[in-house]
Amino acid sequence: MAKKHLVSKTSEIPKGEHKIVRIGRVEIGLFNINDKFYAIPNVCPHQYGPICNNGAIKQGTLVGKRENNFKLEWDYKGEIVSCPWHQLQYHIPTGRCLSFPDMNLKTYTVTVEKDLIYIG
Amino acid sequence: MSDQAKIPKSPLEDVFVVDNDVHIEETPGLMAKYFEPPFDDAVRSYEKSYRYRDTSGFMPGMKLGDIFRNSPASKHAKRPDLTNGENTERELKKYHVDVGLLFGENALKIPILQSVEYANAFASAYNDYLIDRFLDQSDALMGAIAVAPHDPHAAAEEIDRVANEKQMKAIFLPIGGLDRTYGHSTYRPIWEVASEYSLPIVFHSVGVDFPEFPFNMHKLPYLTRHTLAHELSLIVNCMHIVNEGIPVLYPKLKFVFLEAGLSWMSMTAYRLDREYMQHREQAPLLEKRPSEYIDEFYVGTHPIEVPENPAELAVLLEQVNGENTAVFATDIPHHDWDDAGAIQSIPVSKEVKEKIWGLNAKKLYNI
């Protein structure tokens, strides 16, 4: 995105919530995770489902990490969004698809100036 | 004219060939002396009065004696006598096989035995029978350690008991009638000891009617039952071990799947990827697509598919990384055996064929 776009006030997205913003014809999900803001496209690469639509579940997920000797943990709390169509899970801060690393989402640069949120 | 003279010149004469599935014969009479008391005497008695002792005898449902011996199999009008190493090596030479991996016939059905004690005793007796009558008689033969899945700790002890036998090159996990499929956590003692000895795990099913999925098919025709018993049982065990992350937890393990041809494996990989995409949390140990683990599994070519267009076999091979993982198997002396010519007709390079005929197995079993 070549230039910065004002998309929201911080007060419009409380901690743990998100909203859909639009830049031209592009829909973007803007998430507040612990007062840090992240932006991902509102399109799932799988079958183009509206991944960030209202009702998108922001949750953690079950993992068994090699570095923790594969002990099962509930991790990425509040950082996971599931596509409402087929429940593909994405890590919001990085755009990483948890099942298929070749289906990652792009992430947009988000900046906050005073109480205004910009993308781009 | 001898049997040898009847066989035309084979493209395999100058090729290293490993047959990954050769079935030896175990009868109560031959195996009794390898059992510990009280089963030695019990098995000896089954040799004489087998007929009505189906569920408590030597092995349920297995026909012995002349009816069994005379069923046409392989290149013979009569079943060959594969009751010792010398005969078995001689038989394999007729097929230009340099090394054969041996399996029992009764041992295929160990999972259906009701008595855990007898199942463990059967596996031990089988292993000793295999070593004494086959492996000690021929360097051209390899064994796969049979275990009873009923008690995985006892299975691990049995592997530990015979794993140092030089010609024991794998662990044979029987599937026919299996209760809990092999992804279940109770089997971890087997994976641990197999990793310790770096012995590949070989899964081999059998057509058996038994009230466990997928063997509860008694109302279906034999054609369908026999097809599904092998394919479905490999599919469910393959899926389950991947689902539970066994290849992640035990990265040194190599897995071999025999007797359902090639096509089940690509279907399994494709379907599992699709489900994993949506339900990753139910396989939290996986670090890549399920199909990427399956690509590393070895697959026996027998009984190879017979598409109208042989080029489809090359596609199937490509789908399962077969150039590096397909291993030739005849299944002699069984009714649905494959000749090496089945590989010869696949439109792939000579180098790929040679890997399938023997070089993949050479690497796999460290021959």
Coordinates of C-alpha atoms in Angstrom, one line a residue:
Chain A
M1 CA 0.0 0.0 0.0
A2 CA 1.8 3.1 -1.3
K3 CA 0.5 5.7 1.1
K4 CA -0.9 5.8 4.6
H5 CA -4.6 5.6 5.0
L6 CA -6.5 6.8 8.1
V7 CA -8.8 3.9 8.9
S8 CA -10.1 4.2 12.5
K9 CA -9.9 5.7 15.9
T10 CA -8.3 3.5 18.6
S11 CA -11.4 4.0 20.8
E12 CA -13.5 2.2 18.1
I13 CA -11.6 -1.1 18.7
P14 CA -11.4 -2.1 22.3
K15 CA -8.8 -4.7 23.4
G16 CA -9.7 -8.2 22.0
E17 CA -12.0 -6.7 19.4
H18 CA -11.7 -6.1 15.7
K19 CA -13.4 -4.3 12.9
I20 CA -13.5 -4.4 9.1
V21 CA -12.1 -1.3 7.3
R22 CA -12.1 -0.5 3.6
I23 CA -9.3 1.1 1.6
G24 CA -10.7 1.5 -1.9
R25 CA -12.1 -1.9 -2.8
V26 CA -9.9 -3.8 -0.4
E27 CA -11.4 -5.0 2.9
I28 CA -9.1 -5.3 5.8
G29 CA -9.5 -6.8 9.3
L30 CA -8.1 -4.5 11.9
F31 CA -7.4 -6.3 15.3
N32 CA -6.6 -5.0 18.7
I33 CA -4.5 -7.6 20.5
N34 CA -3.4 -6.3 23.9
D35 CA -3.6 -2.7 22.7
K36 CA -1.4 -3.4 19.7
F37 CA -3.1 -3.1 16.3
Y38 CA -2.7 -5.6 13.4
A39 CA -4.2 -5.6 9.9
I40 CA -4.8 -8.6 7.6
P41 CA -6.8 -9.0 4.4
N42 CA -10.4 -10.0 4.8
V43 CA -10.0 -12.8 2.3
C44 CA -9.0 -16.4 3.1
P45 CA -6.5 -17.8 0.5
H46 CA -8.3 -21.1 0.6
Q47 CA -11.6 -20.4 -1.1
Y48 CA -11.8 -16.6 -0.5
G49 CA -14.0 -16.7 2.6
P50 CA -14.4 -13.4 4.5
I51 CA -11.9 -14.4 7.2
C52 CA -12.3 -11.3 9.4
N53 CA -16.1 -10.8 9.2
N54 CA -18.0 -9.9 12.4
G55 CA -18.2 -13.0 14.4
A56 CA -14.7 -14.1 13.5
I57 CA -13.4 -16.0 16.5
K58 CA -10.3 -14.6 18.1
Q59 CA -8.9 -17.4 20.2
G60 CA -5.8 -19.4 21.0
T61 CA -4.9 -22.8 19.7
L62 CA -3.5 -26.2 20.7
V63 CA 0.1 -26.7 19.8
G64 CA 2.9 -29.2 20.8
K65 CA 6.2 -27.5 20.3
R66 CA 9.5 -29.3 19.6
E67 CA 11.3 -26.9 22.0
N68 CA 8.9 -27.9 24.8
N69 CA 9.3 -31.6 24.1
F70 CA 5.9 -31.7 22.3
K71 CA 4.0 -31.1 25.5
L72 CA 0.5 -29.9 24.5
E73 CA -0.1 -26.2 25.3
W74 CA -2.9 -23.7 24.6
D75 CA -0.9 -21.0 22.9
Y76 CA -1.3 -17.7 20.9
K77 CA -4.1 -16.6 23.2
G78 CA -6.3 -14.1 21.4
E79 CA -4.0 -14.1 18.4
I80 CA -5.7 -16.6 16.2
V81 CA -8.5 -15.9 13.8
S82 CA -10.5 -18.8 12.2
C83 CA -12.1 -18.4 8.8
P84 CA -15.9 -18.7 9.2
W85 CA -16.1 -20.8 6.1
H86 CA -13.7 -23.7 6.7
Q87 CA -12.1 -22.8 10.1
L88 CA -8.6 -22.4 8.7
Q89 CA -6.6 -20.8 11.5
Y90 CA -4.3 -17.8 11.0
H91 CA -1.9 -16.1 13.5
I92 CA -3.0 -12.5 13.2
P93 CA 0.3 -10.8 14.1
T94 CA 2.3 -12.7 11.4
G95 CA -0.4 -13.8 9.0
R96 CA 0.9 -17.4 9.3
C97 CA -1.6 -20.1 8.4
L98 CA -1.2 -22.7 11.1
S99 CA -2.0 -25.7 8.8
F100 CA -0.3 -24.8 5.6
P101 CA 2.7 -22.4 5.7
D102 CA 2.3 -21.9 1.9
M103 CA -1.1 -20.3 2.5
N104 CA 0.0 -17.4 4.7
L105 CA -1.8 -14.1 4.7
K106 CA -0.1 -10.8 3.9
T107 CA 0.1 -8.4 6.8
Y108 CA -0.3 -4.6 6.5
T109 CA 1.9 -2.0 8.3
V110 CA -0.2 -0.4 11.1
T111 CA 0.8 2.9 12.8
V112 CA -1.0 4.7 15.6
E113 CA -0.6 8.5 16.0
K114 CA -2.4 9.9 19.0
D115 CA -5.7 8.1 18.8
L116 CA -5.7 7.6 15.1
I117 CA -4.9 4.3 13.3
Y118 CA -3.3 4.3 9.9
I119 CA -2.6 1.4 7.4
G120 CA 0.2 1.6 4.9
Chain B
M1 CA 12.0 -80.5 -17.4
S2 CA 12.9 -78.7 -14.1
D3 CA 10.9 -75.7 -12.9
Q4 CA 13.9 -73.5 -13.5
A5 CA 14.0 -74.4 -17.2
K6 CA 10.4 -73.5 -17.7
I7 CA 11.0 -69.8 -16.8
P8 CA 11.9 -67.5 -19.6
K9 CA 14.9 -65.2 -19.3
S10 CA 14.1 -62.3 -17.0
P11 CA 15.1 -58.7 -17.1
L12 CA 16.0 -59.2 -13.5
E13 CA 18.9 -61.6 -14.0
D14 CA 21.5 -58.8 -13.7
V15 CA 19.5 -56.6 -11.3
F16 CA 19.6 -56.6 -7.5
V17 CA 16.2 -57.6 -6.4
V18 CA 14.7 -57.6 -2.9
D19 CA 11.3 -59.2 -2.4
N20 CA 9.7 -57.4 0.5
D21 CA 6.9 -59.9 1.1
V22 CA 7.6 -63.6 1.1
H23 CA 5.3 -65.9 3.1
I24 CA 6.7 -68.9 4.9
E25 CA 4.6 -71.6 6.3
E26 CA 4.1 -72.2 10.0
T27 CA 2.2 -75.2 11.2
P28 CA 1.6 -76.3 14.8
G29 CA 3.7 -79.4 14.2
L30 CA 6.7 -77.4 13.0
M31 CA 6.4 -74.6 15.5
A32 CA 5.5 -76.5 18.7
K33 CA 9.1 -77.0 19.9
Y34 CA 9.7 -73.2 19.8
F35 CA 6.9 -72.6 22.3
E36 CA 7.5 -72.5 26.1
P37 CA 5.3 -74.6 28.4
P38 CA 2.3 -75.0 28.6
F39 CA 1.8 -73.9 25.0
D40 CA 4.3 -76.3 23.5
D41 CA 2.2 -79.3 24.4
A42 CA -1.0 -77.4 23.6
V43 CA 0.2 -76.5 20.1
R44 CA 1.4 -80.1 19.5
S45 CA -2.1 -81.3 20.2
Y46 CA -3.6 -78.8 17.7
E47 CA -1.6 -80.4 15.0
K48 CA -3.7 -83.6 15.5
S49 CA -7.1 -82.2 16.3
Y50 CA -7.4 -78.8 14.7
R51 CA -10.8 -78.8 13.1
Y52 CA -13.1 -77.9 16.0
R53 CA -10.7 -75.8 18.0
D54 CA -11.0 -72.8 15.8
T55 CA -11.2 -70.1 18.5
S56 CA -8.8 -71.6 21.0
G57 CA -6.5 -73.5 18.7
F58 CA -3.3 -72.7 16.9
M59 CA -4.7 -69.8 14.8
P60 CA -8.4 -69.2 14.3
G61 CA -9.7 -69.8 10.8
M62 CA -6.5 -70.9 9.2
K63 CA -6.8 -74.1 7.1
L64 CA -3.9 -76.5 7.4
G65 CA -2.8 -79.7 5.7
D66 CA -3.5 -80.8 2.2
I67 CA -6.3 -78.4 1.3
F68 CA -4.1 -75.5 2.1
R69 CA -0.9 -77.0 0.6
N70 CA -2.7 -77.8 -2.7
S71 CA -4.1 -74.4 -3.4
P72 CA -2.6 -73.0 -6.6
A73 CA -0.1 -70.3 -5.9
S74 CA 2.6 -68.4 -7.7
K75 CA 4.2 -70.3 -10.6
H76 CA 3.2 -73.7 -9.3
A77 CA 0.3 -75.9 -9.7
K78 CA 0.9 -76.9 -6.1
R79 CA 2.0 -74.7 -3.2
P80 CA 5.8 -74.8 -2.8
D81 CA 7.1 -76.1 0.5
L82 CA 8.4 -73.0 2.3
T83 CA 9.0 -74.6 5.6
N84 CA 12.8 -74.0 5.8
G85 CA 15.4 -71.5 4.6
E86 CA 17.0 -73.8 2.0
N87 CA 13.7 -74.3 0.2
T88 CA 12.7 -70.7 0.5
E89 CA 16.0 -69.4 -0.9
R90 CA 15.8 -71.9 -3.8
E91 CA 12.2 -70.8 -4.5
L92 CA 13.2 -67.1 -4.5
K93 CA 16.0 -67.8 -7.0
K94 CA 13.4 -68.9 -9.5
Y95 CA 12.1 -65.4 -9.4
H96 CA 15.6 -63.8 -9.6
V97 CA 15.1 -62.5 -6.1
D98 CA 18.4 -61.9 -4.3
V99 CA 17.1 -61.2 -0.9
G100 CA 13.6 -61.9 0.6
L101 CA 11.9 -60.4 3.6
L102 CA 9.9 -63.1 5.3
F103 CA 6.5 -63.1 7.0
G104 CA 4.4 -65.8 8.4
E105 CA 0.9 -66.7 7.4
N106 CA -0.6 -67.5 10.8
A107 CA 1.4 -64.7 12.3
L108 CA -0.6 -62.2 10.1
K109 CA -3.5 -62.9 12.4
I110 CA -1.9 -62.5 15.8
P111 CA -4.2 -59.6 16.7
I112 CA -7.3 -61.8 16.6
L113 CA -6.0 -64.1 19.3
Q114 CA -8.1 -63.7 22.5
S115 CA -5.4 -64.8 25.0
V116 CA -2.7 -62.2 25.5
E117 CA -0.4 -64.9 27.0
Y118 CA -0.8 -67.1 23.9
A119 CA -0.5 -64.1 21.5
N120 CA 2.9 -63.2 23.2
A121 CA 3.9 -66.8 23.2
F122 CA 3.0 -67.2 19.5
A123 CA 5.1 -64.1 18.5
S124 CA 8.1 -65.4 20.4
A125 CA 7.8 -68.9 19.0
Y126 CA 7.4 -67.5 15.5
N127 CA 10.5 -65.4 15.9
D128 CA 12.6 -68.3 17.1
Y129 CA 11.2 -70.6 14.4
L130 CA 12.1 -67.9 11.8
I131 CA 15.7 -67.6 13.1
D132 CA 16.3 -71.3 13.5
R133 CA 14.7 -72.7 10.4
F134 CA 15.2 -69.9 8.0
L135 CA 17.6 -67.1 8.8
D136 CA 20.3 -69.5 10.1
Q137 CA 20.0 -71.5 7.0
S138 CA 20.3 -68.8 4.4
D139 CA 22.0 -65.4 4.1
A140 CA 19.5 -64.5 1.3
L141 CA 16.7 -64.2 3.8
M142 CA 15.7 -61.4 6.2
G143 CA 13.3 -61.6 9.1
A144 CA 10.8 -59.1 10.5
I145 CA 10.3 -59.5 14.3
A146 CA 6.7 -60.3 14.9
V147 CA 5.0 -58.9 18.0
A148 CA 1.6 -59.3 19.6
P149 CA -0.1 -55.8 19.7
H150 CA -2.2 -56.8 22.7
D151 CA 0.5 -55.9 25.2
P152 CA 2.9 -53.3 23.8
H153 CA 5.3 -53.6 26.8
A154 CA 5.6 -57.3 26.2
A155 CA 6.0 -56.5 22.4
A156 CA 8.9 -54.2 23.2
E157 CA 10.5 -56.8 25.4
E158 CA 10.2 -59.3 22.5
I159 CA 11.8 -56.9 20.1
D160 CA 14.6 -56.3 22.5
R161 CA 15.1 -60.1 22.9
V162 CA 15.8 -60.8 19.2
A163 CA 16.7 -57.4 17.7
N164 CA 20.4 -58.2 17.7
E165 CA 19.9 -61.2 15.5
K166 CA 21.8 -60.0 12.4
Q167 CA 19.2 -61.0 9.8
M168 CA 16.3 -59.5 11.7
K169 CA 16.0 -56.3 9.7
A170 CA 12.5 -55.0 10.6
I171 CA 9.6 -55.1 13.0
F172 CA 6.4 -56.7 11.7
L173 CA 3.3 -55.1 13.1
P174 CA 0.3 -57.3 12.2
I175 CA -3.0 -55.4 11.4
G176 CA -5.6 -58.1 10.7
G177 CA -8.3 -57.8 13.3
L178 CA -6.3 -55.2 15.3
D179 CA -8.3 -53.6 18.2
R180 CA -6.6 -50.2 18.7
T181 CA -5.0 -48.9 15.6
Y182 CA -1.3 -48.1 15.8
G183 CA -1.6 -44.3 16.5
H184 CA -2.8 -45.0 20.0
S185 CA -0.5 -43.9 22.7
T186 CA -0.3 -47.4 24.3
Y187 CA 2.0 -48.4 21.5
R188 CA 4.8 -46.0 22.4
P189 CA 7.0 -48.8 24.0
I190 CA 7.2 -50.3 20.5
W191 CA 8.2 -47.0 18.9
E192 CA 10.8 -46.5 21.5
V193 CA 12.6 -49.8 21.2
A194 CA 12.3 -49.7 17.4
S195 CA 14.0 -46.3 17.4
E196 CA 16.7 -47.6 19.7
Y197 CA 17.6 -50.4 17.3
S198 CA 16.9 -48.4 14.1
L199 CA 14.6 -51.1 12.8
P200 CA 11.9 -50.2 10.2
I201 CA 8.3 -50.8 11.1
V202 CA 6.4 -52.9 8.6
F203 CA 2.6 -53.0 8.6
H204 CA 1.0 -56.0 6.9
S205 CA -2.7 -56.8 7.0
V206 CA -4.6 -59.8 6.0
G207 CA -8.1 -60.7 4.7
V208 CA -9.9 -61.8 7.8
D209 CA -13.5 -61.5 9.0
F210 CA -13.4 -60.1 12.5
P211 CA -15.7 -57.7 14.5
E212 CA -13.1 -54.9 14.4
F213 CA -13.1 -52.1 11.8
P214 CA -12.3 -52.6 8.9
F215 CA -12.6 -56.3 9.2
N216 CA -16.3 -56.5 10.1
M217 CA -17.3 -57.2 6.4
H218 CA -18.7 -60.7 6.6
K219 CA -21.8 -59.9 4.5
L220 CA -19.8 -58.6 1.6
P221 CA -18.4 -60.7 -1.3
Y222 CA -14.8 -61.9 -1.0
L223 CA -13.7 -59.7 -3.8
T224 CA -14.8 -56.6 -1.9
R225 CA -13.8 -57.9 1.5
H226 CA -10.3 -58.8 0.3
T227 CA -9.8 -55.4 -1.3
L228 CA -11.0 -53.5 1.7
A229 CA -9.3 -55.5 4.3
H230 CA -5.9 -54.5 3.0
E231 CA -6.6 -51.0 1.7
L232 CA -8.7 -49.8 4.6
S233 CA -6.6 -51.2 7.3
L234 CA -3.4 -49.6 5.9
I235 CA -5.3 -46.3 5.4
V236 CA -6.6 -46.1 8.9
N237 CA -3.3 -47.1 10.5
C238 CA -1.3 -44.7 8.3
M239 CA -3.7 -41.9 9.0
H240 CA -3.7 -42.6 12.8
I241 CA 0.1 -42.6 13.2
V242 CA 0.4 -39.4 11.2
N243 CA -2.5 -37.8 13.1
E244 CA -0.9 -38.6 16.4
G245 CA 2.5 -37.3 15.3
I246 CA 4.4 -40.6 15.7
P247 CA 6.9 -39.6 12.9
V248 CA 7.5 -36.3 14.7
L249 CA 8.0 -38.0 18.1
Y250 CA 10.1 -40.7 16.7
P251 CA 11.9 -39.2 13.8
K252 CA 14.4 -42.1 13.3
L253 CA 11.5 -44.5 12.6
K254 CA 10.9 -45.7 9.0
F255 CA 7.5 -47.1 8.1
V256 CA 6.7 -49.6 5.4
F257 CA 3.1 -50.5 4.3
L258 CA 2.6 -53.7 2.4
E259 CA 0.0 -55.5 0.4
A260 CA -2.4 -52.8 -0.9
G261 CA -0.7 -51.6 -4.0
L262 CA 0.1 -47.9 -4.5
S263 CA -3.2 -46.0 -5.0
W264 CA -4.4 -46.0 -1.4
M265 CA -1.4 -44.0 -0.3
S266 CA -1.9 -41.0 -2.5
M267 CA -5.6 -40.9 -1.6
T268 CA -4.7 -41.1 2.0
A269 CA -2.2 -38.2 1.7
Y270 CA -4.6 -36.0 -0.3
R271 CA -7.6 -36.6 2.0
L272 CA -5.6 -36.2 5.2
D273 CA -4.1 -32.9 4.0
R274 CA -7.6 -31.6 3.3
E275 CA -8.9 -32.5 6.8
Y276 CA -5.8 -31.3 8.5
M277 CA -6.3 -27.9 6.8
Q278 CA -9.5 -27.5 8.8
H279 CA -8.7 -29.5 11.9
R280 CA -5.1 -28.9 12.6
E281 CA -5.7 -28.6 16.4
Q282 CA -6.4 -32.4 16.4
A283 CA -2.9 -33.1 15.1
P284 CA -1.0 -30.5 17.1
L285 CA 2.4 -32.2 16.9
L286 CA 2.6 -32.0 13.1
E287 CA 5.2 -29.6 11.7
K288 CA 4.2 -29.9 8.1
R289 CA 1.5 -31.2 5.9
P290 CA 0.5 -34.9 6.6
S291 CA 1.3 -35.7 3.0
E292 CA 4.9 -34.7 3.6
Y293 CA 5.2 -37.4 6.3
I294 CA 3.5 -39.9 4.1
D295 CA 6.0 -39.0 1.3
E296 CA 8.7 -40.5 3.5
F297 CA 6.8 -43.8 4.1
Y298 CA 7.8 -46.8 2.1
V299 CA 5.1 -48.7 0.2
G300 CA 5.1 -52.2 -1.3
T301 CA 4.2 -52.4 -4.9
H302 CA 2.1 -55.6 -4.5
P303 CA -0.6 -56.2 -5.6
I304 CA 0.0 -53.6 -8.2
E305 CA -2.9 -51.9 -9.9
V306 CA -3.8 -52.9 -13.4
P307 CA -4.9 -49.7 -15.2
E308 CA -5.9 -49.9 -18.8
N309 CA -3.2 -47.3 -19.5
P310 CA 0.1 -48.4 -17.8
A311 CA 1.2 -44.7 -17.8
E312 CA -1.2 -44.3 -14.8
L313 CA 1.2 -46.4 -12.8
A314 CA 3.9 -43.9 -13.4
V315 CA 1.5 -41.2 -12.1
L316 CA 0.7 -43.2 -9.0
L317 CA 4.4 -43.7 -8.3
E318 CA 5.0 -40.0 -8.7
Q319 CA 2.2 -39.2 -6.3
V320 CA 3.7 -41.3 -3.5
N321 CA 7.3 -40.3 -4.0
G322 CA 7.6 -43.9 -5.3
E323 CA 11.0 -43.4 -6.9
N324 CA 12.4 -43.2 -3.5
T325 CA 10.0 -45.2 -1.4
A326 CA 8.3 -47.9 -3.5
V327 CA 9.7 -51.4 -2.8
F328 CA 9.0 -54.5 -4.9
A329 CA 7.1 -57.4 -3.4
T330 CA 5.8 -60.7 -4.8
D331 CA 3.7 -62.1 -1.9
I332 CA 4.7 -65.6 -3.0
P333 CA 3.3 -68.1 -2.6
H334 CA -0.1 -66.4 -2.3
H335 CA -2.9 -66.5 -4.9
D336 CA -2.5 -62.8 -5.8
W337 CA 1.3 -62.7 -6.2
D338 CA 3.1 -60.3 -8.5
D339 CA 5.9 -61.1 -10.9
A340 CA 8.7 -58.7 -11.3
G341 CA 7.4 -58.1 -14.8
A342 CA 4.7 -55.9 -13.2
I343 CA 7.4 -53.3 -12.5
Q344 CA 9.1 -53.8 -15.9
S345 CA 5.9 -52.6 -17.7
I346 CA 5.7 -49.2 -15.9
P347 CA 6.8 -46.4 -18.2
V348 CA 9.6 -45.1 -15.9
S349 CA 13.4 -45.1 -16.4
K350 CA 15.5 -48.1 -15.8
E351 CA 17.1 -46.4 -12.9
V352 CA 13.8 -45.9 -11.2
K353 CA 12.8 -49.5 -11.8
E354 CA 16.1 -50.7 -10.3
K355 CA 15.4 -48.6 -7.2
I356 CA 12.0 -50.2 -6.8
W357 CA 13.3 -53.7 -7.5
G358 CA 16.0 -53.5 -4.9
L359 CA 17.9 -50.4 -4.2
N360 CA 15.3 -48.6 -2.1
A361 CA 15.0 -51.7 0.1
K362 CA 18.8 -52.1 0.3
K363 CA 18.9 -48.6 1.8
L364 CA 15.9 -49.1 3.9
Y365 CA 17.0 -52.3 5.6
N366 CA 20.7 -51.5 5.4
I367 CA 21.4 -54.7 3.4

